[in-house]
XYZ file of C-alpha atoms in Angstrom:
372
model
C -0.101 -0.194 0.536
C 2.336 2.419 1.253
C 5.093 1.456 -2.323
C 1.881 2.012 -4.373
C 0.474 5.479 -2.747
C 3.652 7.019 -3.100
C 4.366 6.057 -6.786
C 0.560 7.218 -7.481
C 1.039 10.339 -5.601
C 4.540 10.920 -7.434
C 3.578 10.473 -10.645
C 0.316 12.657 -9.832
C 2.380 15.818 -9.048
C 4.867 15.389 -11.485
C 1.887 15.332 -14.309
C 0.036 18.266 -12.736
C 2.950 19.839 -12.681
C 4.065 19.541 -15.944
C 0.227 20.377 -17.535
C 0.001 23.138 -15.257
C 3.182 25.242 -16.329
C 2.607 23.626 -20.443
C -0.797 25.601 -20.631
C -1.682 29.174 -20.310
C -3.309 30.678 -17.428
C -6.341 30.860 -18.720
C -6.627 27.681 -19.203
C -6.691 26.822 -15.350
C -10.798 26.252 -14.753
C -10.175 23.176 -17.161
C -7.324 21.636 -15.457
C -9.116 21.941 -12.366
C -12.190 20.710 -14.160
C -9.786 17.562 -15.300
C -8.173 17.406 -11.553
C -11.618 16.656 -9.731
C -12.776 15.110 -12.659
C -10.176 12.609 -13.209
C -9.546 12.301 -9.207
C -13.785 11.598 -8.734
C -13.627 8.621 -11.470
C -10.788 6.966 -11.765
C -7.560 7.804 -9.322
C -9.349 7.529 -6.301
C -11.181 4.107 -7.146
C -7.836 2.780 -8.645
C -5.966 4.137 -4.932
C -8.435 2.476 -3.198
C -9.395 -1.040 -4.577
C -5.700 -1.128 -4.474
C -5.394 -0.789 -0.808
C -7.711 -3.402 -0.415
C -5.765 -5.684 -2.840
C -2.368 -5.056 -0.502
C -3.641 -6.818 2.429
C -4.261 -10.120 0.278
C -0.799 -9.716 -1.485
C 0.749 -9.433 1.972
C -1.061 -12.676 2.922
C 0.236 -14.646 0.003
C -3.783 -14.578 -1.688
C -3.886 -13.473 -4.852
C -6.695 -11.089 -6.454
C -7.185 -9.013 -9.546
C -7.769 -5.289 -8.743
C -10.791 -3.549 -10.960
C -10.931 -0.173 -10.477
C -13.212 0.973 -13.130
C -16.979 1.956 -12.389
C -19.104 -0.863 -13.390
C -22.535 -1.315 -12.369
C -21.549 1.690 -10.215
C -18.971 -0.634 -8.472
C -14.968 -0.624 -8.812
C -13.887 -3.733 -7.029
C -11.801 -5.882 -6.090
C -12.252 -10.015 -7.460
C -10.922 -13.562 -7.840
C -10.844 -14.598 -4.311
C -13.006 -17.757 -3.291
C -15.475 -17.621 -0.308
C -14.061 -20.365 0.745
C -10.789 -18.725 0.858
C -12.156 -15.335 2.441
C -14.026 -17.881 5.103
C -10.740 -19.461 6.234
C -9.544 -16.116 6.393
C -12.256 -14.711 8.711
C -12.287 -18.128 10.915
C -8.502 -18.387 11.146
C -6.928 -14.667 11.200
C -10.192 -11.914 11.972
C -7.995 -8.648 12.244
C -6.466 -9.403 9.078
C -9.485 -9.958 7.477
C -11.168 -6.728 8.988
C -8.707 -4.727 7.621
C -9.502 -6.770 4.104
C -12.578 -4.678 4.499
C -11.162 -0.970 5.996
C -7.653 -0.760 3.862
C -9.688 1.154 1.059
C -9.977 3.828 3.596
C -6.862 3.123 5.088
C -4.870 3.566 1.817
C -7.515 6.943 1.230
C -6.703 8.024 4.789
C -3.034 7.671 4.423
C -2.811 9.465 1.079
C -4.473 12.450 2.408
C -1.542 12.924 5.238
C 1.268 12.680 2.881
C -0.519 15.288 0.785
C -0.977 17.332 4.307
C 2.707 16.499 4.876
C 4.002 17.756 1.409
C 1.648 21.167 1.661
C 2.573 21.673 5.622
C 6.083 21.851 5.288
C 5.820 23.913 1.895
C 6.809 20.908 -0.392
C 4.049 21.384 -2.879
C 1.595 23.528 -3.473
C -2.544 23.036 -2.896
C -2.874 24.594 -6.319
C -1.102 21.540 -8.044
C -2.848 18.827 -5.904
C -6.153 20.134 -5.282
C -8.294 18.274 -7.837
C -6.885 15.045 -5.665
C -6.539 16.568 -2.344
C -10.457 17.797 -1.989
C -12.102 14.508 -3.691
C -10.109 12.572 -1.917
C -11.528 14.341 1.799
C -14.807 14.496 0.547
C -14.660 11.055 -0.809
C -14.044 9.364 2.418
C -15.901 11.486 4.977
C -19.097 10.422 2.307
C -18.253 6.687 2.349
C -18.169 6.946 6.184
C -21.206 9.060 6.490
C -23.692 7.419 3.783
C -22.698 3.500 4.617
C -23.186 4.532 8.613
C -26.104 6.865 8.298
C -27.793 3.804 6.243
C -27.927 6.753 3.535
C -26.433 4.522 0.339
C -29.047 2.238 -0.596
C -26.937 0.242 -3.326
C -27.002 -3.081 -2.972
C -24.618 -5.399 -4.721
C -25.278 -8.195 -6.946
C -24.569 -11.452 -5.891
C -22.595 -12.561 -9.222
C -23.259 -16.289 -9.584
C -19.543 -16.684 -10.264
C -17.906 -15.999 -7.041
C -14.595 -14.997 -8.917
C -16.009 -12.146 -10.241
C -17.656 -10.967 -7.290
C -16.018 -7.981 -5.357
C -14.126 -8.828 -2.129
C -16.066 -7.615 0.567
C -19.025 -5.186 -0.560
C -19.858 -2.244 1.595
C -16.113 -1.644 3.096
C -18.098 0.050 6.333
C -21.405 -2.544 6.923
C -19.368 -5.794 6.448
C -16.427 -4.713 9.165
C -18.828 -3.521 11.581
C -21.242 -6.834 10.981
C -18.190 -8.964 11.462
C -16.194 -7.282 14.159
C -19.706 -7.456 16.428
C -20.468 -11.321 15.140
C -17.551 -12.695 13.292
C -18.989 -16.608 13.959
C -22.084 -15.666 12.383
C -22.707 -18.050 8.664
C -20.522 -16.583 6.275
C -22.092 -13.937 3.786
C -19.676 -11.615 1.560
C -21.738 -8.690 1.138
C -23.868 -6.683 3.938
C -27.065 -4.522 3.801
C -28.272 -1.633 6.256
C -31.334 -3.752 6.925
C -29.173 -6.940 8.230
C -27.866 -5.185 11.031
C -28.741 -5.107 14.645
C -29.295 -2.110 16.960
C -25.677 -2.640 18.308
C -24.016 -2.458 14.912
C -26.210 0.592 13.808
C -25.156 2.564 16.813
C -21.765 1.363 15.824
C -22.373 3.005 12.661
C -23.990 5.826 13.335
C -20.532 6.658 15.655
C -18.437 6.066 12.523
C -20.012 8.327 10.318
C -20.360 11.381 12.649
C -16.366 10.984 13.553
C -15.524 11.187 10.025
C -16.040 14.314 10.309
C -12.564 14.830 12.064
C -11.001 14.559 8.877
C -12.434 17.772 7.860
C -10.588 19.532 10.688
C -7.415 20.948 8.824
C -6.960 24.579 7.884
C -6.039 22.983 4.040
C -9.710 23.131 3.864
C -9.653 26.622 3.851
C -6.725 26.852 1.760
C -4.446 27.377 4.642
C -1.466 26.000 5.615
C 0.906 26.731 8.357
C 0.648 29.610 11.020
C 4.104 31.695 10.986
C 5.174 32.637 14.575
C 8.089 34.170 13.820
C 10.323 34.232 10.648
C 12.428 31.146 11.515
C 8.752 28.595 13.163
C 6.125 27.722 11.280
C 3.267 25.625 12.677
C 0.349 23.874 10.924
C -2.249 21.093 12.211
C -5.034 18.153 11.353
C -6.776 15.668 12.662
C -8.354 12.497 11.098
C -10.538 9.232 11.770
C -10.368 5.594 9.948
C -11.411 2.420 10.770
C -8.958 -0.363 12.554
C -8.610 -3.945 12.336
C -10.248 -3.953 15.539
C -12.392 -1.166 15.431
C -11.616 2.380 14.590
C -8.481 5.241 15.153
C -8.362 9.036 15.934
C -5.460 11.068 14.967
C -4.129 14.714 15.692
C -0.867 15.986 13.477
C 1.184 18.864 14.390
C 3.609 20.330 11.630
C 6.375 21.967 12.652
C 9.044 23.841 10.520
C 12.000 25.407 11.717
C 14.455 27.612 9.848
C 12.971 25.608 6.724
C 15.037 22.841 7.476
C 13.971 20.926 10.342
C 10.206 19.788 9.482
C 8.891 17.520 12.644
C 5.062 16.311 12.523
C 3.832 14.995 15.917
C 0.990 12.976 16.134
C -1.469 11.475 18.696
C -3.177 8.605 18.044
C -6.430 6.990 19.798
C -7.341 3.188 19.127
C -10.679 2.091 19.854
C -12.730 -1.096 20.056
C -16.061 -2.083 21.493
C -14.850 -1.605 25.069
C -12.411 1.700 25.112
C -9.937 3.780 23.742
C -5.915 2.857 23.739
C -3.300 5.591 23.316
C -0.345 6.085 20.959
C 1.737 8.710 19.177
C 4.795 9.499 17.675
C 7.158 11.565 16.387
C 8.618 12.290 12.143
C 11.629 13.573 11.097
C 10.836 14.508 7.524
C 13.553 15.605 4.419
C 16.860 16.978 6.874
C 19.393 17.413 4.851
C 22.412 16.083 6.517
C 26.084 17.686 5.295
C 24.277 17.925 1.942
C 25.409 14.067 1.081
C 22.120 12.646 3.054
C 18.384 12.946 3.463
C 17.216 11.494 6.387
C 13.318 10.725 7.334
C 12.696 8.524 10.509
C 9.706 8.132 12.707
C 9.161 6.246 15.302
C 6.040 5.794 17.499
C 4.405 3.940 20.214
C 0.943 2.913 21.352
C -1.335 0.884 23.588
C -4.040 -1.221 21.586
C -5.816 -3.792 22.407
C -4.754 -7.078 23.225
C -4.451 -9.479 20.445
C -6.254 -6.924 18.530
C -9.367 -8.109 19.909
C -12.390 -6.203 19.398
C -14.074 -6.992 23.059
C -10.954 -6.854 25.329
C -10.375 -4.175 27.905
C -6.953 -5.385 28.468
C -4.282 -3.214 25.986
C -0.753 -4.221 24.744
C 2.101 -2.095 24.222
C 4.142 -1.618 20.897
C 6.280 0.425 19.044
C 7.602 0.925 15.255
C 10.748 2.363 13.932
C 11.577 3.842 10.784
C 14.916 5.300 8.851
C 15.133 5.836 4.945
C 18.679 7.379 4.469
C 19.145 8.721 1.272
C 22.573 9.524 -0.866
C 22.257 12.563 -2.696
C 23.546 12.723 -6.078
C 23.204 16.446 -7.160
C 22.315 17.417 -11.263
C 23.212 19.740 -13.587
C 21.992 23.529 -13.361
C 19.830 23.077 -15.937
C 18.145 19.964 -14.757
C 14.765 20.597 -13.581
C 16.083 17.908 -11.420
C 17.779 19.587 -7.993
C 18.070 15.767 -6.107
C 18.136 12.260 -7.340
C 18.398 10.171 -4.195
C 19.254 6.686 -3.803
C 17.656 5.443 -0.685
C 18.042 2.571 1.634
C 14.657 2.055 3.631
C 15.294 -0.054 7.766
C 11.723 -0.775 9.621
C 11.005 -2.902 12.090
C 7.585 -2.920 13.990
C 6.013 -5.169 16.999
C 2.282 -6.340 16.514
C -0.075 -3.647 16.604
C -1.793 -1.173 13.695
C 0.144 1.216 12.264
C -1.350 2.679 8.794
C 0.251 1.644 5.375
C 2.561 -0.989 7.027
C 1.992 -4.128 5.462
C 1.279 -6.442 8.432
C -0.198 -5.801 11.671
C 1.913 -8.845 13.120
C 5.869 -8.330 14.121
C 7.554 -7.451 10.889
C 11.318 -6.210 10.191
C 11.782 -4.868 6.626
C 14.637 -3.361 4.214
C 13.743 -1.454 1.020
C 15.893 -0.299 -1.803
C 14.816 2.565 -3.978
C 15.173 6.103 -5.501
C 13.448 9.677 -5.096
C 13.570 12.363 -6.966
C 13.759 15.894 -5.553
C 12.451 18.879 -8.015
C 13.423 22.035 -7.637
């Protein structure tokens, strides 16, 4: 999910910038309409469905992404009922995450975009179509599902390999969290839910509005405290493998070099909320030869990622990306090319975009491009 989202966002930014500087200023309304249209009908479903598919990929389960709307539905297919039933019965947290990963992908992309904008690494006019449509999309999805406003019913295709893996993300997640032992069925309608599930859905709908708590909604970024210090903030809400998660971010920029994101998180199940938080250092240049990105976070989450427990379990995640900077020619549109080494280690727990919810250690090699 992380890799796909990063590649998508980079491609979107470069393409948008190229189009914007290549066309005359009077074409701005056409460019804006194109951004909104593409984001609504093609790009948002593409990344949303890949979020779902990434969970299956991490579990070595084959699937096919079909992000182009057909009969009003974009979906992931190619998974049998038997495979899904076995996943539910043997690994419920990952089965719930299979439902919520599309929204997790949207949530993570919005956080990545806000970080770029808050630290003045991107212009809002370059990504406003993507940003605002995705903000609207994540809120309306949870509101329409949570309040029973989505009257669309997924058709049950005769060939189970043509069926969407989960149907309505929110309804399916909430039903399986409350009734994991009920007879298996792939799709869920609002009418099938009991009173407790409908009450929980209303909470999801109302808390989804936390995603709108950002000055970027009004076209503003950071507050200039003094000539060398800028501050920004934002908040978000998304479903998680054991229930849900709220997040509050503070963005601190000092001397245009130190870019730090501090965040608090509240992880909720059916019994209580558990606390977590962390710090991220973004694009810190060290002696003009290395670019350092690092994130350290810790959490107390429901033990066993269980929906009904009151017990918590501490966990942590550490990630560091070191980039060896290679300068380019002055005539080049690129500022740097970076050869990257990323190390990431975590204990059991949910961290948005991380491929695994269990203990994990990952090493990755890659390349980053910094434009002027």
